[in-house]
Each structure stands twice: as C-alpha cells, then as structure tokens.
Amino acid sequence: MAMTIASSASAQFAGSGSGKSGSGFSSSSAQLDPKAHFTAEVRIGSVASTGGFGINLGGQKDIAALGSFTLAWDFVNFEYAAPFNSPADLDLLALKTGLRLFTPSFANDKVRFYTNLAMGYSCVLSKGYGFGGFDEDDLDDLYDYYYSYYTRASGPDFDDSMSANHGFGLTFGIGLQYNKKVHVGYSLQYETAFKSKTHFGTIGYTF
C-alpha cells in the first residue's frame, strides 16, 4: 500500500521536459549506487505490551532504478529486541532479508521517503516453564505469557532456563531518509512464535 501511494505521488509531482518537477521532487532516472552499505538502526517502542528496545544490523545494496524510484535489497538483517526491564527473561532474535523502495528525492535532493519489507527466521527466547511444561491453551500469545511471568516465577514447576521458540518473522517499515545516510521512521515486527507484534520508532544510519 505504501509503495502504491509513493508511486501515485511521484506520478503527480513529476514535471515534464526537465530534471526537476515543480514540487521539488527529482523526476530524472534514479542513479544506482554500485557499492553495498552497512546499516545500523536503534528502535524504541513496545515489546510484549511493555516498554522495550531493539537494534537492527544489516547490509543494503541498490539493485534497480524504477524510473525516479530506487529499489534496494536489504540482503541481510539481524534484529534483536527485548523489554527494558527484563532482557534476561525475554529476547526476540531474527535473521531476515527483504526489499526497500526509495521515492524521488526533494528538498535540494537531500530528503526522500522509503518503505521496506523483510521476511525470514525468528526466534523468541523466553524464561519460564518452557513449552515442555505449558499447555498451549495457557499461552494464547506472548503478552499473556509475559504478564503472568512473575506470578508463575514462585510456582513449583517454574523453570529458570531459557527456552527457544522458532518461527517466521516479518518486518515492515516506513520513514524518511536524509542525505542517503540518516533515517527516522516506524517499524512493525511480527513473529509467529507466540504471534507477537512489536511497534517501534526507529533511527538509523547507513555507512
């Protein structure tokens, strides 16, 4: 949906017969960067319905010019997220790959919008009874698990070791990039392990 909106905006703003449109967007063909780049991102938001943080480390490379749009491949993304108050009890790990679409630049070619979608493997590490001692009905999702953690911690069957729960992960994001280096935006992570969703405000840098 974000890509469709961006495409419509580009068609509306693009001028004819010149490299710049009247709106300030560049309407010339995008120039691809031949180099691969390292990206680092810090995320602050909600993990298991409580305050949390995350990081994303990855690699990115331009792969296609779609008119004045640029399509890049996020060929690897390593994601980590945890609640602020208990990262030793709950950790979300993921290894994903995906695509990122940049709009034409504006504001003297310094600013552009982006949207990204990545998919891959995810793992939720959690401390508690572990799935070996849980009935599935007791774990509707990650939120119920997290909120009842401290109550169960005093129970006789409590297991203090970490259990790994594997699944599919998806990350969707939108944002604004300045000078093809600094970006700020919003990111949504979904993990099939516990059917968990995390929402983040993000800030990152491309080296």
Short mmCIF file of C-alpha atoms in Angstrom, two decimals:
data_model
loop_
_atom_site.label_atom_id
_atom_site.label_comp_id
_atom_site.label_asym_id
_atom_site.label_seq_id
_atom_site.Cartn_x
_atom_site.Cartn_y
_atom_site.Cartn_z
CA MET A 1 0.00 0.00 0.00
CA ALA A 2 2.84 2.39 0.88
CA MET A 3 4.56 1.66 -2.45
CA THR A 4 1.33 2.37 -4.36
CA ILE A 5 0.89 5.70 -2.59
CA ALA A 6 4.51 6.63 -3.27
CA SER A 7 4.14 5.72 -6.95
CA SER A 8 0.99 7.84 -7.25
CA ALA A 9 2.73 10.76 -5.57
CA SER A 10 5.67 10.51 -7.97
CA ALA A 11 3.37 10.48 -11.00
CA GLN A 12 1.54 13.54 -9.68
CA PHE A 13 4.64 15.56 -8.84
CA ALA A 14 6.89 14.67 -11.79
CA GLY A 15 7.40 17.52 -14.24
CA SER A 16 7.88 17.22 -17.98
CA GLY A 17 10.95 18.15 -20.01
CA SER A 18 13.26 18.85 -17.07
CA GLY A 19 15.16 17.06 -14.32
CA LYS A 20 13.11 18.73 -11.57
CA SER A 21 9.39 18.88 -11.03
CA GLY A 22 7.55 21.94 -9.81
CA SER A 23 7.09 20.30 -6.41
CA GLY A 24 10.82 19.95 -5.81
CA PHE A 25 10.92 16.18 -6.41
CA SER A 26 13.55 14.85 -8.78
CA SER A 27 11.90 13.32 -11.85
CA SER A 28 15.05 12.11 -13.60
CA SER A 29 16.07 8.46 -13.60
CA ALA A 30 17.49 7.28 -10.30
CA GLN A 31 21.24 6.80 -10.14
CA LEU A 32 22.21 3.48 -8.57
CA ASP A 33 24.97 3.30 -6.01
CA PRO A 34 27.25 0.41 -7.07
CA LYS A 35 28.52 -0.17 -3.53
CA ALA A 36 26.98 -2.25 -0.78
CA HIS A 37 26.48 -0.44 2.53
CA PHE A 38 26.30 -1.36 6.21
CA THR A 39 23.24 -0.14 8.12
CA ALA A 40 22.67 0.21 11.87
CA GLU A 41 19.36 1.07 13.49
CA VAL A 42 18.14 1.65 17.04
CA ARG A 43 14.48 1.01 17.85
CA ILE A 44 12.45 2.22 20.84
CA GLY A 45 8.85 1.24 21.45
CA SER A 46 6.75 -1.66 22.74
CA VAL A 47 7.77 -5.27 23.32
CA ALA A 48 5.19 -7.66 24.84
CA SER A 49 2.94 -4.69 25.67
CA THR A 50 5.60 -3.01 27.77
CA GLY A 51 8.41 -0.58 27.02
CA GLY A 52 11.23 -2.11 25.03
CA PHE A 53 14.12 -1.55 22.68
CA GLY A 54 15.65 -3.16 19.63
CA ILE A 55 18.58 -2.99 17.22
CA ASN A 56 18.94 -3.91 13.58
CA LEU A 57 22.27 -4.50 11.85
CA GLY A 58 22.32 -5.24 8.15
CA GLY A 59 23.61 -4.83 4.64
CA GLN A 60 21.97 -2.95 1.78
CA LYS A 61 22.58 -2.54 -1.96
CA ASP A 62 20.79 -0.73 -4.77
CA ILE A 63 19.55 -3.21 -7.36
CA ALA A 64 17.17 -1.38 -9.74
CA ALA A 65 16.07 2.04 -10.93
CA LEU A 66 12.29 2.16 -11.34
CA GLY A 67 12.08 5.47 -13.14
CA SER A 68 12.94 8.03 -10.47
CA PHE A 69 12.46 5.46 -7.70
CA THR A 70 15.31 3.33 -6.31
CA LEU A 71 14.84 -0.30 -5.29
CA ALA A 72 17.41 -1.64 -2.82
CA TRP A 73 17.98 -5.12 -1.46
CA ASP A 74 18.37 -5.44 2.31
CA PHE A 75 20.32 -8.63 1.74
CA VAL A 76 20.78 -9.37 5.44
CA ASN A 77 19.16 -8.03 8.61
CA PHE A 78 19.93 -9.19 12.13
CA GLU A 79 17.28 -7.99 14.59
CA TYR A 80 17.24 -8.08 18.38
CA ALA A 81 14.50 -6.81 20.72
CA ALA A 82 13.70 -7.10 24.43
CA PRO A 83 11.71 -5.36 27.20
CA PHE A 84 13.61 -2.65 29.07
CA ASN A 85 13.03 -4.23 32.48
CA SER A 86 13.78 -7.88 31.74
CA PRO A 87 16.04 -8.56 28.74
CA ALA A 88 17.43 -11.55 30.66
CA ASP A 89 13.97 -13.18 30.63
CA LEU A 90 12.69 -12.43 27.13
CA ASP A 91 14.59 -11.88 23.87
CA LEU A 92 13.44 -11.69 20.25
CA LEU A 93 16.03 -12.61 17.61
CA ALA A 94 15.58 -12.65 13.84
CA LEU A 95 17.53 -13.07 10.61
CA LYS A 96 15.72 -11.62 7.60
CA THR A 97 16.13 -10.38 4.05
CA GLY A 98 13.93 -8.06 2.02
CA LEU A 99 13.46 -5.05 -0.25
CA ARG A 100 13.42 -1.29 0.32
CA LEU A 101 11.90 1.28 -2.04
CA PHE A 102 13.05 4.91 -2.02
CA THR A 103 10.99 7.71 -3.53
CA PRO A 104 12.47 10.52 -5.65
CA SER A 105 14.40 12.99 -3.52
CA PHE A 106 13.28 16.51 -2.68
CA ALA A 107 14.48 19.49 -0.60
CA ASN A 108 17.51 20.05 -2.82
CA ASP A 109 17.92 16.30 -3.34
CA LYS A 110 18.63 15.76 0.36
CA VAL A 111 15.44 14.05 1.60
CA ARG A 112 13.49 11.02 0.38
CA PHE A 113 10.84 8.66 1.74
CA TYR A 114 11.22 4.90 1.97
CA THR A 115 9.22 1.79 2.71
CA ASN A 116 10.69 -1.63 3.44
CA LEU A 117 9.54 -5.21 3.89
CA ALA A 118 11.73 -8.05 5.18
CA MET A 119 10.96 -11.68 5.98
CA GLY A 120 12.84 -14.62 7.43
CA TYR A 121 13.60 -16.69 10.52
CA SER A 122 12.74 -15.55 14.04
CA CYS A 123 13.37 -16.99 17.49
CA VAL A 124 11.81 -16.00 20.81
CA LEU A 125 13.96 -16.87 23.82
CA SER A 126 11.86 -16.95 26.98
CA LYS A 127 12.40 -17.93 30.59
CA GLY A 128 9.64 -19.73 32.49
CA TYR A 129 8.05 -23.14 32.39
CA GLY A 130 9.12 -23.61 28.79
CA PHE A 131 6.87 -25.27 26.24
CA GLY A 132 7.61 -28.63 27.77
CA GLY A 133 5.54 -27.68 30.84
CA PHE A 134 2.89 -25.48 29.22
CA ASP A 135 -0.47 -26.38 27.83
CA GLU A 136 -0.97 -24.44 24.59
CA ASP A 137 -4.23 -23.07 26.00
CA ASP A 138 -2.21 -21.35 28.72
CA LEU A 139 -0.27 -19.36 26.12
CA ASP A 140 -2.63 -17.54 23.81
CA ASP A 141 0.15 -15.13 22.89
CA LEU A 142 3.36 -13.59 24.13
CA TYR A 143 1.57 -10.89 26.11
CA ASP A 144 -0.26 -13.29 28.41
CA TYR A 145 2.99 -15.15 28.89
CA TYR A 146 4.94 -12.06 29.81
CA TYR A 147 2.37 -10.57 32.19
CA SER A 148 1.96 -13.82 34.14
CA TYR A 149 5.70 -14.45 34.30
CA TYR A 150 6.29 -13.04 37.77
CA THR A 151 3.24 -14.83 39.19
CA ARG A 152 4.45 -18.17 37.84
CA ALA A 153 8.01 -17.50 38.99
CA SER A 154 7.06 -18.52 42.51
CA GLY A 155 5.33 -21.73 41.39
CA PRO A 156 6.76 -25.20 41.99
CA ASP A 157 7.04 -26.01 38.28
CA PHE A 158 8.89 -22.87 37.32
CA ASP A 159 11.87 -23.46 35.04
CA ASP A 160 14.52 -20.74 35.22
CA SER A 161 16.22 -21.82 31.98
CA MET A 162 15.63 -20.15 28.62
CA SER A 163 13.55 -21.95 26.01
CA ALA A 164 13.83 -21.24 22.27
CA ASN A 165 10.66 -20.93 20.21
CA HIS A 166 11.22 -20.79 16.45
CA GLY A 167 9.05 -19.30 13.74
CA PHE A 168 8.60 -16.96 10.79
CA GLY A 169 9.23 -13.25 11.13
CA LEU A 170 8.18 -10.20 9.14
CA THR A 171 9.25 -6.55 9.44
CA PHE A 172 7.51 -3.63 7.73
CA GLY A 173 8.71 -0.05 7.92
CA ILE A 174 8.16 3.46 6.56
CA GLY A 175 10.22 6.56 7.10
CA LEU A 176 12.28 9.47 5.90
CA GLN A 177 15.97 9.41 4.93
CA TYR A 178 18.24 12.46 4.93
CA ASN A 179 21.31 12.74 2.68
CA LYS A 180 21.10 8.98 1.99
CA LYS A 181 22.60 8.48 5.46
CA VAL A 182 20.33 9.20 8.46
CA HIS A 183 16.80 7.84 8.57
CA VAL A 184 13.90 8.03 11.03
CA GLY A 185 10.64 6.14 10.85
CA TYR A 186 8.26 3.49 12.16
CA SER A 187 8.80 -0.27 12.20
CA LEU A 188 6.40 -3.15 12.86
CA GLN A 189 7.75 -6.62 13.67
CA TYR A 190 5.57 -9.72 13.63
CA GLU A 191 6.78 -13.10 14.86
CA THR A 192 4.74 -16.29 14.52
CA ALA A 193 6.35 -17.58 17.72
CA PHE A 194 3.70 -16.53 20.27
CA LYS A 195 2.07 -14.45 17.48
CA SER A 196 3.82 -11.38 18.86
CA LYS A 197 3.75 -7.87 17.39
CA THR A 198 6.19 -5.12 18.32
CA HIS A 199 5.94 -1.45 17.37
CA PHE A 200 8.99 0.82 17.23
CA GLY A 201 10.08 4.32 16.42
CA THR A 202 13.42 3.97 14.63
CA ILE A 203 16.55 5.99 13.95
CA GLY A 204 19.41 4.64 11.88
CA TYR A 205 22.50 5.37 9.84
CA THR A 206 23.83 3.97 6.56
CA PHE A 207 27.63 3.77 6.32
#
